Amino acid sequence: MPASPSIATCLATRHRPGRKQSDVGGVRRARCVCCGMQLMRTAISRRWIIADQLG
């Protein structure tokens, strides 16, 4: 059974941050709307990275 299109996007490391985002100290945090992983992005970065693995 193939993965749903949204989960397939996450498997390709293209997470989609939700609308609810917090900004503390220049670091934005959000949850992926597809898989629920915690994401983060710094002020100088354009890409969301997985924060769950960073602790």
mmCIF file of C-alpha atoms in Angstrom:
data_model
loop_
_atom_site.group_PDB
_atom_site.id
_atom_site.type_symbol
_atom_site.label_atom_id
_atom_site.label_comp_id
_atom_site.label_asym_id
_atom_site.label_seq_id
_atom_site.Cartn_x
_atom_site.Cartn_y
_atom_site.Cartn_z
ATOM 1 C CA MET A 1 0.000 0.000 0.000
ATOM 2 C CA PRO A 2 1.625 3.301 -1.068
ATOM 3 C CA ALA A 3 2.008 6.162 1.398
ATOM 4 C CA SER A 4 -0.398 9.076 1.145
ATOM 5 C CA PRO A 5 0.887 12.057 -0.880
ATOM 6 C CA SER A 6 1.391 14.177 2.243
ATOM 7 C CA ILE A 7 3.416 11.493 4.048
ATOM 8 C CA ALA A 8 5.401 10.836 0.856
ATOM 9 C CA THR A 9 6.324 14.538 0.874
ATOM 10 C CA CYS A 10 7.628 14.195 4.436
ATOM 11 C CA LEU A 11 9.598 11.088 3.524
ATOM 12 C CA ALA A 12 11.324 13.216 0.885
ATOM 13 C CA THR A 13 12.260 15.664 3.730
ATOM 14 C CA ARG A 14 9.919 18.392 2.523
ATOM 15 C CA HIS A 15 7.980 19.023 5.701
ATOM 16 C CA ARG A 16 5.176 21.590 5.795
ATOM 17 C CA PRO A 17 5.075 23.783 8.922
ATOM 18 C CA GLY A 18 1.661 24.499 10.389
ATOM 19 C CA ARG A 19 0.223 27.967 10.790
ATOM 20 C CA LYS A 20 0.828 27.995 14.536
ATOM 21 C CA GLN A 21 4.463 29.042 14.889
ATOM 22 C CA SER A 22 6.438 30.388 17.823
ATOM 23 C CA ASP A 23 9.366 32.768 17.495
ATOM 24 C CA VAL A 24 11.812 32.885 20.413
ATOM 25 C CA GLY A 25 15.293 34.360 20.128
ATOM 26 C CA GLY A 26 15.259 34.405 16.330
ATOM 27 C CA VAL A 27 14.324 30.718 16.052
ATOM 28 C CA ARG A 28 10.928 29.794 14.630
ATOM 29 C CA ARG A 29 9.340 26.529 15.712
ATOM 30 C CA ALA A 30 6.344 24.727 14.242
ATOM 31 C CA ARG A 31 4.888 21.241 13.804
ATOM 32 C CA CYS A 32 4.666 19.578 10.397
ATOM 33 C CA VAL A 33 1.032 19.389 9.315
ATOM 34 C CA CYS A 34 1.613 15.985 7.685
ATOM 35 C CA CYS A 35 3.639 13.948 10.168
ATOM 36 C CA GLY A 36 3.591 16.056 13.357
ATOM 37 C CA MET A 37 7.370 16.353 13.778
ATOM 38 C CA GLN A 38 8.727 19.429 15.524
ATOM 39 C CA LEU A 39 10.478 21.744 13.032
ATOM 40 C CA MET A 40 12.717 24.768 13.505
ATOM 41 C CA ARG A 41 14.142 27.537 11.335
ATOM 42 C CA THR A 42 16.647 30.257 12.219
ATOM 43 C CA ALA A 43 16.447 33.859 11.054
ATOM 44 C CA ILE A 44 19.146 33.361 8.399
ATOM 45 C CA SER A 45 17.955 29.945 7.192
ATOM 46 C CA ARG A 46 15.322 29.438 4.518
ATOM 47 C CA ARG A 47 14.809 25.732 5.218
ATOM 48 C CA TRP A 48 12.904 24.051 7.997
ATOM 49 C CA ILE A 49 14.907 21.372 9.802
ATOM 50 C CA ILE A 50 13.703 18.623 12.105
ATOM 51 C CA ALA A 51 14.102 19.749 15.715
ATOM 52 C CA ASP A 52 12.954 16.428 17.220
ATOM 53 C CA GLN A 53 16.354 14.920 16.462
ATOM 54 C CA LEU A 54 18.253 17.823 18.034
ATOM 55 C CA GLY A 55 16.668 17.426 21.438
#
